[in-house]
Coordinates of C-alpha atoms in Angstrom, one line a residue:
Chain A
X1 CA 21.0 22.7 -70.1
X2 CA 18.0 20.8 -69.8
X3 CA 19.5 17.7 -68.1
X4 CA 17.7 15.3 -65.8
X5 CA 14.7 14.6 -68.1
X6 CA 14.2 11.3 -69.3
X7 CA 14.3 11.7 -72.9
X8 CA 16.8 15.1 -73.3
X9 CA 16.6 14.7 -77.2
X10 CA 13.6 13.2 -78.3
X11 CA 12.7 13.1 -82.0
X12 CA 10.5 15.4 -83.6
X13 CA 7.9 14.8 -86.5
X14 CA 6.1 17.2 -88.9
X15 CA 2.8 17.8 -87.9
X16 CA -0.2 15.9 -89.9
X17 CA -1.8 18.4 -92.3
X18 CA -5.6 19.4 -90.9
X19 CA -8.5 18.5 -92.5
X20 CA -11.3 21.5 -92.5
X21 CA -14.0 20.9 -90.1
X22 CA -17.0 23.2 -90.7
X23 CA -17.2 25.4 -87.4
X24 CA -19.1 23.7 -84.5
X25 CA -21.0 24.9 -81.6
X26 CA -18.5 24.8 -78.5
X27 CA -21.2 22.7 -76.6
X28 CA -22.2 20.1 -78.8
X29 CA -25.6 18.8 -78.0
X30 CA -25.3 15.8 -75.8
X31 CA -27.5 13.6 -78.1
X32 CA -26.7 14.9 -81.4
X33 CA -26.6 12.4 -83.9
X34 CA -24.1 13.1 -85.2
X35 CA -21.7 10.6 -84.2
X36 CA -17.7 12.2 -83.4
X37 CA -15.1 10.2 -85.4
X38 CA -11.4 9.4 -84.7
X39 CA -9.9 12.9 -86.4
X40 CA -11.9 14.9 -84.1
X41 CA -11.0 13.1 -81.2
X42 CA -7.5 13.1 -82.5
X43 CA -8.1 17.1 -82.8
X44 CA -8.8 17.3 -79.3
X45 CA -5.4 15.4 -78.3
X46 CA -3.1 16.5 -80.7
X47 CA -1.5 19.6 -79.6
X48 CA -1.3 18.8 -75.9
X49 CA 1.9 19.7 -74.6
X50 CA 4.4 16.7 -73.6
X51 CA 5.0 17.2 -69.9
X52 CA 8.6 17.3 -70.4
X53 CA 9.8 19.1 -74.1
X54 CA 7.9 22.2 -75.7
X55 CA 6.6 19.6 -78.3
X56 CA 3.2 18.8 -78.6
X57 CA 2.2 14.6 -78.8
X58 CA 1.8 14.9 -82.4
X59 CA 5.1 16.0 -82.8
X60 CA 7.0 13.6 -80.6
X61 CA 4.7 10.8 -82.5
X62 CA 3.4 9.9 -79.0
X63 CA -0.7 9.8 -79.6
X64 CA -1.5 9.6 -84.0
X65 CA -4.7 9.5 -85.7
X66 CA -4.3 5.8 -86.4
X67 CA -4.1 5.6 -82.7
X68 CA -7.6 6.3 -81.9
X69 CA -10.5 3.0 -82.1
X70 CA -14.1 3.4 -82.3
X71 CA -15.1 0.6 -80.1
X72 CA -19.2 -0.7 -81.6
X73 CA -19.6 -3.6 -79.9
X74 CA -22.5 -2.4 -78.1
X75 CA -25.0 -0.6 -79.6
X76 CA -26.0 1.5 -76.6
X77 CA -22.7 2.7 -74.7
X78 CA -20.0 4.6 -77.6
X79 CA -16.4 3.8 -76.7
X80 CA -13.3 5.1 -78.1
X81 CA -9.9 3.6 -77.7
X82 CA -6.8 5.8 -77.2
X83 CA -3.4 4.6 -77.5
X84 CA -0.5 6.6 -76.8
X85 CA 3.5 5.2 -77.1
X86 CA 5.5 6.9 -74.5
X87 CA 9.0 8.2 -76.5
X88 CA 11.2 6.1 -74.2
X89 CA 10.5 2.7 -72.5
X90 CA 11.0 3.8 -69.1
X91 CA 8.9 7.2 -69.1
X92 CA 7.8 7.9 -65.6
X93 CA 5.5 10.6 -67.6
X94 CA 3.7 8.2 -69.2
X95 CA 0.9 7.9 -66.2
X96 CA 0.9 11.9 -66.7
X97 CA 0.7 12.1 -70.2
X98 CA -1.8 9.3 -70.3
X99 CA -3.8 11.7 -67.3
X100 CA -3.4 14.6 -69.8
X101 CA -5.5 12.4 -72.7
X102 CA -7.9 12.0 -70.2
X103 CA -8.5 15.1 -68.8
X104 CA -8.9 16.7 -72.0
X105 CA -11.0 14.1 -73.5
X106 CA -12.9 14.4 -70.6
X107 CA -13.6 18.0 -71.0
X108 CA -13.8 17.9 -74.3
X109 CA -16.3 14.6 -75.7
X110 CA -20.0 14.5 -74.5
X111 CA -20.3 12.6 -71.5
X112 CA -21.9 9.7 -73.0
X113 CA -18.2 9.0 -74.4
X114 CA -16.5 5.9 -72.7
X115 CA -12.7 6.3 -72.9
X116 CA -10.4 3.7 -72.6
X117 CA -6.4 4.9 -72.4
X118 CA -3.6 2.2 -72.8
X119 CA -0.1 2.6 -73.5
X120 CA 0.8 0.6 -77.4
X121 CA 1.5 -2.7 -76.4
X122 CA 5.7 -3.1 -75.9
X123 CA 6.4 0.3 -75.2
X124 CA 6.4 0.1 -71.9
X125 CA 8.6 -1.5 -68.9
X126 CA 5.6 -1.2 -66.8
X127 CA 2.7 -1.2 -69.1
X128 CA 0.0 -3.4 -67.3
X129 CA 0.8 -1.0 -64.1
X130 CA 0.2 2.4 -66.2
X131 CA -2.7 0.8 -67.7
X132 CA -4.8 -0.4 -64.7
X133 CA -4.4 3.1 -62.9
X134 CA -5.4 5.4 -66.2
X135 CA -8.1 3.3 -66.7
X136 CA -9.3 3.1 -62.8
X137 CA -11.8 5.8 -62.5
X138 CA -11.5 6.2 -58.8
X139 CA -8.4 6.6 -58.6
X140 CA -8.6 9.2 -61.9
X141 CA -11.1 11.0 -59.5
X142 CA -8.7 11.2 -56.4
X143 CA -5.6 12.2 -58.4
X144 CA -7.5 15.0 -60.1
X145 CA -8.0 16.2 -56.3
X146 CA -4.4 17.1 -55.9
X147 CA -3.9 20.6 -57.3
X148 CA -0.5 20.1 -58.0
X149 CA -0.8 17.5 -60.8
X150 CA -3.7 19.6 -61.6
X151 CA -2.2 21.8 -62.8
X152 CA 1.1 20.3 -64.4
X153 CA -1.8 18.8 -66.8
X154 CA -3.6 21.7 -67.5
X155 CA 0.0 23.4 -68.3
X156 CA 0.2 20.5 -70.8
X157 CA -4.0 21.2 -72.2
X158 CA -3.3 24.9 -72.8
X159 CA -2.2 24.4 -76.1
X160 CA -4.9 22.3 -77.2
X161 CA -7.8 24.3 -76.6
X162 CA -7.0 26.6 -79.5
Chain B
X1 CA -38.7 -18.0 -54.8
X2 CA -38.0 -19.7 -58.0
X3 CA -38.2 -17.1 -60.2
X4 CA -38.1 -19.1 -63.4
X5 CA -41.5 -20.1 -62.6
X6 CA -42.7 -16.9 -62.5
X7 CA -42.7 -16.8 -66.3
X8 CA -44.2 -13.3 -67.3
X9 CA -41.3 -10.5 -67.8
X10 CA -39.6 -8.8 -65.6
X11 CA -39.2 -4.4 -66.3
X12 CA -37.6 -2.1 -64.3
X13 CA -39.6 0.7 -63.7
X14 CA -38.2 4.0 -63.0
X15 CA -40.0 5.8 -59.5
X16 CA -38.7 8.9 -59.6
X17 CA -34.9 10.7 -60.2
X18 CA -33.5 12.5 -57.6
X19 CA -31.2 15.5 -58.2
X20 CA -29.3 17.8 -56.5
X21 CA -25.7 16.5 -56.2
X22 CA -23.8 19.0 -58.6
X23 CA -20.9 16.0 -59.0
X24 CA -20.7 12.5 -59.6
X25 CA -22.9 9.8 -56.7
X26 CA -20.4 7.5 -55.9
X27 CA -22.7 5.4 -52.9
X28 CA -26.2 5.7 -51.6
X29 CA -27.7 3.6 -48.2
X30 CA -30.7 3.1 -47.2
X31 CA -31.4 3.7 -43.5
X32 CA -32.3 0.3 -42.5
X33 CA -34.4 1.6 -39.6
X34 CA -37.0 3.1 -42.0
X35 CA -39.4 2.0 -44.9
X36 CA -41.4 0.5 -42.4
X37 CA -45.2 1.6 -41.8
X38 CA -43.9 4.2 -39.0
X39 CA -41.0 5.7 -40.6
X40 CA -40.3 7.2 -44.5
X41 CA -37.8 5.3 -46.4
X42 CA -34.3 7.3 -46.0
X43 CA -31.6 7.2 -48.1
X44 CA -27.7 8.9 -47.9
X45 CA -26.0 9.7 -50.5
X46 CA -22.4 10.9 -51.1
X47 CA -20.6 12.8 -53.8
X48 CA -17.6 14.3 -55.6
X49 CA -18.9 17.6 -54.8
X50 CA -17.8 17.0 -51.1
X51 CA -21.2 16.6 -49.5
X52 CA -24.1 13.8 -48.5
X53 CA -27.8 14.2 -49.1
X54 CA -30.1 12.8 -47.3
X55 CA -33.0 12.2 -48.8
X56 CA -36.7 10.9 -47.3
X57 CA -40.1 10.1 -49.2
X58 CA -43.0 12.0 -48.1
X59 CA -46.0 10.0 -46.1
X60 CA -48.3 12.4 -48.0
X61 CA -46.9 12.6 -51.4
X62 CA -45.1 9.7 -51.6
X63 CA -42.3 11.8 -53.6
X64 CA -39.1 11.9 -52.5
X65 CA -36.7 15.2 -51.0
X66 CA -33.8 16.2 -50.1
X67 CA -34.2 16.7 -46.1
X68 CA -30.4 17.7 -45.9
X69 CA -27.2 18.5 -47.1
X70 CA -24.5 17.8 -45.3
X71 CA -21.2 20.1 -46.3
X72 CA -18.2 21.7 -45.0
X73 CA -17.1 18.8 -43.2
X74 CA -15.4 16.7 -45.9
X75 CA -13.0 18.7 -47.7
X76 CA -12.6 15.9 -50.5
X77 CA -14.8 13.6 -52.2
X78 CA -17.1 11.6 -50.1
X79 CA -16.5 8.3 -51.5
X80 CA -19.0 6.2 -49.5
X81 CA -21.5 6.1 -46.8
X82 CA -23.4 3.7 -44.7
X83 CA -25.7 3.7 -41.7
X84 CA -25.6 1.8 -38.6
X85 CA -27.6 -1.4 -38.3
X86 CA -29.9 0.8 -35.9
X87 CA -29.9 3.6 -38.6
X88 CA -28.8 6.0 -35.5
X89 CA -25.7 6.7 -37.1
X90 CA -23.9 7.4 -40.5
X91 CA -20.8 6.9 -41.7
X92 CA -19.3 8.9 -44.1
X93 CA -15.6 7.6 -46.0
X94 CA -14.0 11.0 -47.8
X95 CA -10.3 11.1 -50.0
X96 CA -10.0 13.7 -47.4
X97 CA -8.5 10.8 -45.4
X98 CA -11.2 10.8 -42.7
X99 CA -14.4 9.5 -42.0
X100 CA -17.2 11.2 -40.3
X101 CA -19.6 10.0 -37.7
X102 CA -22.8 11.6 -38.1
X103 CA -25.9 11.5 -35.8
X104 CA -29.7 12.9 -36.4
X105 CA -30.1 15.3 -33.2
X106 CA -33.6 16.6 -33.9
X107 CA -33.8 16.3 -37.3
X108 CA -30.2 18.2 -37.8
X109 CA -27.3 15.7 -38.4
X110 CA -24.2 16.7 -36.7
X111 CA -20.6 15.0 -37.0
X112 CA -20.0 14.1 -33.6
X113 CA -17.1 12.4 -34.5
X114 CA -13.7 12.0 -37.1
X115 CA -11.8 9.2 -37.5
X116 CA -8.7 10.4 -38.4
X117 CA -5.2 7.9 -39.3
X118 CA -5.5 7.3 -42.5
X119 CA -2.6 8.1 -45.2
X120 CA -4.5 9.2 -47.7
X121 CA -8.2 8.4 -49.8
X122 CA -10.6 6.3 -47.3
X123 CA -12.3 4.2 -49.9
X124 CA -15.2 2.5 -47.6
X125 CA -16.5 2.0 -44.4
X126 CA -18.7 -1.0 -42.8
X127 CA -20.2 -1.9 -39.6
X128 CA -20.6 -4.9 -38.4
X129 CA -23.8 -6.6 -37.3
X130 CA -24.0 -6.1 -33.7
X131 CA -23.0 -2.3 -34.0
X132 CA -19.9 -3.0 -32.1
X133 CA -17.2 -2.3 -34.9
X134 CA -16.5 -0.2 -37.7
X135 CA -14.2 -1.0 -40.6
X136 CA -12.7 1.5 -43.2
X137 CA -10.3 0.9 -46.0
X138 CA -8.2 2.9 -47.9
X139 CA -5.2 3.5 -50.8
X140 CA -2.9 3.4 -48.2
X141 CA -3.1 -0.6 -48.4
X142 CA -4.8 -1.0 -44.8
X143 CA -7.5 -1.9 -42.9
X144 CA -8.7 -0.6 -40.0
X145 CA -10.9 -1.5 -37.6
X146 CA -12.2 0.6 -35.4
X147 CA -14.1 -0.5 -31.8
X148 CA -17.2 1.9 -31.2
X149 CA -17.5 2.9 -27.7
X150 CA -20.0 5.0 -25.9
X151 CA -20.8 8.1 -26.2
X152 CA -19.7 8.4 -29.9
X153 CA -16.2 7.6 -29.1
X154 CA -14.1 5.2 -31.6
X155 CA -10.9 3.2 -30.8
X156 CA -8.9 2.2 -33.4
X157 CA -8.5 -2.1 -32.1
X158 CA -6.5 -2.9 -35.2
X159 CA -4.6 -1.9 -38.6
X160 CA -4.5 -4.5 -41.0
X161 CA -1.7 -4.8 -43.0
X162 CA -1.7 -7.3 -45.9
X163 CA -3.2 -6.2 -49.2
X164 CA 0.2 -4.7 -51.5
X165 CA -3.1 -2.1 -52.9
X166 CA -5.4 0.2 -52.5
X167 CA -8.0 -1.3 -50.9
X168 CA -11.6 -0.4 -52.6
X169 CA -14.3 -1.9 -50.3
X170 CA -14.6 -3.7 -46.8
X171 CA -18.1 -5.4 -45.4
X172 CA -18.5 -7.3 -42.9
X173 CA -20.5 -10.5 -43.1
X174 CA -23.7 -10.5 -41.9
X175 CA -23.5 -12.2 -39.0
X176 CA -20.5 -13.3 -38.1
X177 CA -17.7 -10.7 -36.8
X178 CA -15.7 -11.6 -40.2
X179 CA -14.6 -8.9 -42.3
X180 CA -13.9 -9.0 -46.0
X181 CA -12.0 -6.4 -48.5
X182 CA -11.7 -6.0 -52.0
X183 CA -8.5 -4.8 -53.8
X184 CA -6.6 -3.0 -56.7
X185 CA -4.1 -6.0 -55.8
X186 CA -6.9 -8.2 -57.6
X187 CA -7.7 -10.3 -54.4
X188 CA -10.1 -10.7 -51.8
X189 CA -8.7 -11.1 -48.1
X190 CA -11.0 -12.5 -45.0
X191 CA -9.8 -10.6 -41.5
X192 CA -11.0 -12.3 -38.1
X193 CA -10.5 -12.1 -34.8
X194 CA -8.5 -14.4 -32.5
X195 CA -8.6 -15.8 -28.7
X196 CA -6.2 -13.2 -27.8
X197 CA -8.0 -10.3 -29.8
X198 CA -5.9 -10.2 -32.5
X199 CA -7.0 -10.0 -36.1
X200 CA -5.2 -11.4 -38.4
X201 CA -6.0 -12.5 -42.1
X202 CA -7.3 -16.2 -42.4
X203 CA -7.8 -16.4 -46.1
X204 CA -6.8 -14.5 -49.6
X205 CA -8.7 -15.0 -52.6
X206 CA -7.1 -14.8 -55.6
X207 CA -7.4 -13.8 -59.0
X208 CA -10.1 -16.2 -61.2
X209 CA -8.5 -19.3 -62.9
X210 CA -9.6 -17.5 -66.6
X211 CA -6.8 -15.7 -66.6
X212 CA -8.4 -12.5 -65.8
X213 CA -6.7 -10.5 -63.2
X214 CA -8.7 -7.1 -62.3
X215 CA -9.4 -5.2 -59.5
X216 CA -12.1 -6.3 -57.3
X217 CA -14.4 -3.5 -56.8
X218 CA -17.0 -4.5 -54.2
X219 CA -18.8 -7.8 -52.9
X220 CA -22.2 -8.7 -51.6
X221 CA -23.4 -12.1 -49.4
X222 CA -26.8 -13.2 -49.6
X223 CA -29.5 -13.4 -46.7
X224 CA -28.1 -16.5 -45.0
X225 CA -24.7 -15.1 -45.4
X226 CA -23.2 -18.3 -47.0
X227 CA -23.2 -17.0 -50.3
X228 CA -20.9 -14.2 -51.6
X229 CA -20.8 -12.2 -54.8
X230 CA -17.9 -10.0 -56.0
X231 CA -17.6 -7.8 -58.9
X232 CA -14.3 -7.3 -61.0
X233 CA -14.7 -6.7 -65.3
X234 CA -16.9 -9.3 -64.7
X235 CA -19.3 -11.0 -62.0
X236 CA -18.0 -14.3 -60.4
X237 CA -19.4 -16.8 -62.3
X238 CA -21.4 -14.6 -64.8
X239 CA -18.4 -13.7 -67.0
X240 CA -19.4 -12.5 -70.1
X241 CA -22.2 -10.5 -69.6
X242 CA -20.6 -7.1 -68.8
X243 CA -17.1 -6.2 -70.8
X244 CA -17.2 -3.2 -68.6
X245 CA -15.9 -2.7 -65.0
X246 CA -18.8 -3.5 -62.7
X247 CA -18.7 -1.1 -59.7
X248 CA -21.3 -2.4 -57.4
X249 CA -23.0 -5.5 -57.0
X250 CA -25.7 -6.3 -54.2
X251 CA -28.3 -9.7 -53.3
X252 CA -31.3 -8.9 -52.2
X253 CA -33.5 -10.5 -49.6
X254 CA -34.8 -12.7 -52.1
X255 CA -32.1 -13.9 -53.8
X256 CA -31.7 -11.3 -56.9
X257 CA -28.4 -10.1 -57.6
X258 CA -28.4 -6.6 -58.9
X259 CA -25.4 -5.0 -60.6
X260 CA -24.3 -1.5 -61.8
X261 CA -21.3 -0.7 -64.5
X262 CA -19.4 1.2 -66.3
X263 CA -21.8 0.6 -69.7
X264 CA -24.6 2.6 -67.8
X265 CA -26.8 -0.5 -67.2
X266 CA -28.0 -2.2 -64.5
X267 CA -28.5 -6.0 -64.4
X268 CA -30.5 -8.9 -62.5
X269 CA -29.3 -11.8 -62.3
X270 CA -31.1 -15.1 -60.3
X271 CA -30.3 -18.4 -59.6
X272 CA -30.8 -20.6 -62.5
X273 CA -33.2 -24.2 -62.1
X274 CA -30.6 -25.8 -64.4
X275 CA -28.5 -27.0 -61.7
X276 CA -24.9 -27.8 -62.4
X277 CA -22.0 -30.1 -61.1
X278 CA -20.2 -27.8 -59.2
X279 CA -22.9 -26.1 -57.7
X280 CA -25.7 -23.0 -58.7
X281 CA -25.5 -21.6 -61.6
X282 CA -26.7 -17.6 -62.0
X283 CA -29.0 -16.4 -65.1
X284 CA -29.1 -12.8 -66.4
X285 CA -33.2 -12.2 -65.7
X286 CA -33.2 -9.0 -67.1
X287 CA -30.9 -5.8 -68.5
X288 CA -31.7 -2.4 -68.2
X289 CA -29.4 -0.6 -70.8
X290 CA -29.3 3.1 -70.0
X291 CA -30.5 3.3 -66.9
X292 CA -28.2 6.2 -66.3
X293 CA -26.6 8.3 -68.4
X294 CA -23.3 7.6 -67.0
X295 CA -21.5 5.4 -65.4
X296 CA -23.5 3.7 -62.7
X297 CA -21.4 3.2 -59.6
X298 CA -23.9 1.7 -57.1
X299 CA -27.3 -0.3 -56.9
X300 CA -28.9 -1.2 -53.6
X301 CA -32.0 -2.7 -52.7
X302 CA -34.3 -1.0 -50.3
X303 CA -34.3 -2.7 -46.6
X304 CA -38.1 -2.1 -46.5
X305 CA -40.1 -2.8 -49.6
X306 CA -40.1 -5.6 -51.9
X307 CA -38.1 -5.3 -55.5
X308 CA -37.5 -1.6 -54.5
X309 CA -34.0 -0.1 -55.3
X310 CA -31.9 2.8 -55.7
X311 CA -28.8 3.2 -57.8
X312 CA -26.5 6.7 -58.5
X313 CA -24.2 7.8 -61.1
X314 CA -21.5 10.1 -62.5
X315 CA -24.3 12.3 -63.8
X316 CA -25.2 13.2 -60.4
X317 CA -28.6 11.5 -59.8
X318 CA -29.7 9.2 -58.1
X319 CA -32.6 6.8 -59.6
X320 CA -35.6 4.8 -57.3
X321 CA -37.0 1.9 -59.2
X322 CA -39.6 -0.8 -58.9
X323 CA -38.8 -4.3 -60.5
X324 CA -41.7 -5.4 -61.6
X325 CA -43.3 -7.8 -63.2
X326 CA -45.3 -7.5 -66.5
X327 CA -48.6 -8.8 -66.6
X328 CA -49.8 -11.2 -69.5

C-alpha cells in the first residue's frame, strides 16, 4: 500500500478539453512576434507528473489555465505568473513540484520569458518560505546541480513533453 | 562632479560583446593592476559552465580576447571571482564548495591553492585592502575568513556564525579591515576584529521600514568608503525604479551608481542637487533597457578608464560599454 505519502488519496479531476493549436516549429524563433499566451504555457505544464501519485497537475487541480498571468507592466521584459495550489497544506513537495514548473517552463518558453512561481495564496503552512526559494535564481541554479533532484523532476516532465 | 550640470544626455554605448562562456556569467573583475598605459585592461569572468575566462584587450587592436580558460578545476558553477588588490592573484568561489587560488605564472594561470571547509555552495569571496585577508561566504550560513600567508598558503582565522541564511555576498570595506555580508535572511551584518583577535559581529541591518523584506543580494561603498549601497527588489533609497530583483549594484570612482537586474537592464543612478532633510537623495540618470538579453547578474566599472564598464548575463556574454555623453 502506498502509505507514508502525504496526500494517500488525493482527488482527481477530468482533464480540460484541448483546444487545437496549428503545429509549431519545436524551436520557436526567439523574437517571433508572435507573442505565447496562457493556454500554451498552461500546455507546457499540464501533464507534468505530481511527484507523489501517477496523476498529472491538471488532474489533481494543482496548476489550471486560470492560474497562469501575463504580467505587461513593462513594455520591454514579458513576464508570466504561475500559480500552483499544493493538494494539502503541509506538502513538503510543493518546493519540488514548484522546481518541476520551472524546469519545464524553462526548457520550454524562449529565454526572453521571465517566470515568476508562487504557491495560491492560503494554501500553504509555509508559503512565503516556498516562495522566496522557487523564485531565487541562485539557489534554482545550485539545486539543479544535484543529480538526484534532477532527476526526480525530469521523472515528473516525461509526460509533458508529448 | 555634479552631474546635473552637465546637462546634455547621457547613452550607454556598447564596445564590444564578448562570447565564449557556453552557460550563464554570473561575476566578472577587472584586474585592478591593469588598464593603465603599461598593461591591457583584464577582466575574469566565471560561469555556470564550470570555468573562468580571462579576457585582455589588445594594445594593437584594441579588441578584446579570451587569453584563457580556466577548467577542470571547479567541478560546479563558478559563482564569483575577484582579483587581489595587486591583481597577482584570483579568486575563484564555485557550488563545488571550494574556492580556488589562482596565480599568472608566465602567462599560464595555475591554482596553487584550494580553500576547502565549506558545507556546501560558496557564494562569494573578497579581499581586503591590504591583501592580508580573504573572506568567502556561503549557503551554509557562515562566514569565513581566511588569513593569507606566504607562499600561497591560507589559514582559516575565523568562522562566522550569525546569519540564520545563505549568505550571497561578502566585501570588505575599502579601507578599513571591516567586513560586510548580504543575506537570504534579508539583513546585512558588519564582522570586525577585536583587541584579542576575535571577530565578532558589531551590527545587523535589518529589513527596510516599507515593509519589504527580500533578500539582499550584493552591496557597494563609494570612493571614500562612507557611503554604502545594497541591492534587494529594490535599491536602498531608490525604491521604485526596478520591480525586479537587482543582482548587482557597484559606485564608481566618481560617484555613479550602476545597477544590473533581473528586467535585463542596467541603470545609473547619481546623486541628486535637490538636497533633502535626511540627507542625499539618488536620481535615475539614465536606463538602458535590454542591455542583455537576459538577466543581467553583474555590472562593474573598469579600475582604469573613465565611464568604462563591463556587465555579464544568463545569456553567456559579457558586454564592455562606454557611458557617454551626447553632444548637443
Amino acid at each position: 500500500m502506498v502509505s507514508g505519502l502525504i496526500n494517500a488519496n488525493p482527488v482527481v479531476y477530468e482533464k480540460k478539453e484541448r483546444r487545437q493549436r496549428p503545429a509549431s516549429i519545436p524551436d520557436a524563433d526567439e523574437y517571433s512576434a508572435e507573442a505565447i499566451d496562457q493556454l500554451e504555457v498552461f500546455d507546457h505544464v499540464r501533464d507534468i507528473k505530481d511527484p507523489e501519485h501517477p496523476y498529472s497537475l491538471e488532474e489533481l487541480k494543482v496548476i489550471s489555465e486560470d492560474a497562469i498571468e501575463v504580467d505587461d507592466r513593462r513594455s520591454y521584459v514579458s513576464c508570466f505568473r504561475v500559480t500552483f495550489t499544493p493538494t494539502v497544506e503541509h506538502c513538503s513537495m510543493a518546493t519540488v513540484i514548484g522546481l518541476c514548473l520551472r524546469v519545464k517552463l524553462m526548457r520550454s518558453l524562449p529565454s526572453r520569458y521571465k517566470v515568476d512561481i508562487r504557491v495560491a495564496p492560503g494554501t500553504h503552512a509555509t508559503e512565503a518560505a516556498v516562495n522566496k526559494q522557487l523564485n531565487d535564481k541562485e539557489r534554482i541554479a545550485a539545486a539543479l546541480e544535484n543529480p538526484n533532484l534532477v532527476d526526480m523532476v525530469d521523472e515528473c516532465l516525461a509526460p509533458s513533453y508529448a | 562632479m555634479d552631474f546635473d550640470d552637465e546637462g546634455s544626455n547621457f547613452e550607454l554605448k556598447e564596445i564590444q560583446t564578448l562570447s565564449g562562456h557556453t552557460d550563464r556569467v554570473w561575476s566578472l573583475a577587472w584586474n585592478p593592476a591593469t588598464g593603465t598605459d603599461d598593461a591591457q585592461p583584464v577582466i575574469a569572468s566565471c560561469s555556470g559552465d564550470k570555468t573562468v575566462r580571462i579576457w585582455e584587450r589588445s594594445a594593437l587592436t584594441r579588441s578584446w580576447d579570451c587569453k584563457a580558460v580556466l577548467e577542470e578545476t571547479h567541478t560546479r558553477t563558478v559563482r564569483s571571482c575577484t582579483w587581489s588588490p595587486s591583481g597577482k592573484l584570483l579568486a575563484t568561489a564555485s557550488f563545488d564548495a571550494t574556492t580556488a587560488i589562482w596565480e599568472n605564472v608566465g602567462g599560464d594561470f595555475q591554482c596553487v591553492s584550494t580553500l576547502e571547509g565549506h558545507e556546501n555552495e560558496v557564494k562569494s569571496v573578497s579581499w581586503n585592502a591590504s591583501e592580508s585577508l580573504l573572506a568567502t561566504c556561503s549557503r551554509d550560513k557562515t562566514v569565513w575568513i581566511w588569513e593569507v600567508m606566504p607562499g600561497n598558503e591560507f589559514e582559516c582565522a575565523s568562522v562566522l556564525q550569525g546569519h540564520t541564511q545563505d549568505v550571497k555576498m561578502i566585501k570588505w570595506h575599502p579601507t578599513m579591515d571591516i567586513l560586510f555580508s548580504c543575506s537570504y535572511d534579508n539583513t546585512i551584518k558588519v564582522w570586525a576584529e577585536d583587541d584579542t583577535g576575535d571577530w565578532h559581529c558589531i551590527q545587523t541591518i535589518g529589513e527596510s521600514s516599507n515593509g519589504h523584506s527580500s533578500t539582499v543580494w550584493a552591496i557597494s561603498f563609494n570612493a571614500g568608503g562612507d557611503k554604502m549601497v545594497t541591492c534587494r527588489k529594490h535599491l536602498s533609497t531608490l525604491s521604485g525604479y526596478h520591480d525586479r530583483t537587482i543582482f548587482s549594484v557597484h559606485w564608481s570612482r566618481e560617484g555613479i551608481i550602476a545597477s544590473g537586474a533581473a528586467d535585463d537592464a542596467i541603470r545609473f543612478f547619481v546623486e541628486s542637487k535637490d538636497s533633502v532633510v535626511d540627507g542625499p537623495s539618488y536620481r535615475l540618470l539614465l536606463k538602458k533597457e535590454k542591455a542583455h538579453d537576459m538577466d543581467v547578474n553583474v555590472v562593474q566599472w573598469s579600475p582604469g578608464e573613465n565611464r568604462v564598464m563591463a556587465s555579464a548575463s544568463d545569456d553567456g556574454t559579457i558586454k564592455i560599454w562606454e557611458l557617454a555623453t551626447s553632444s548637443n
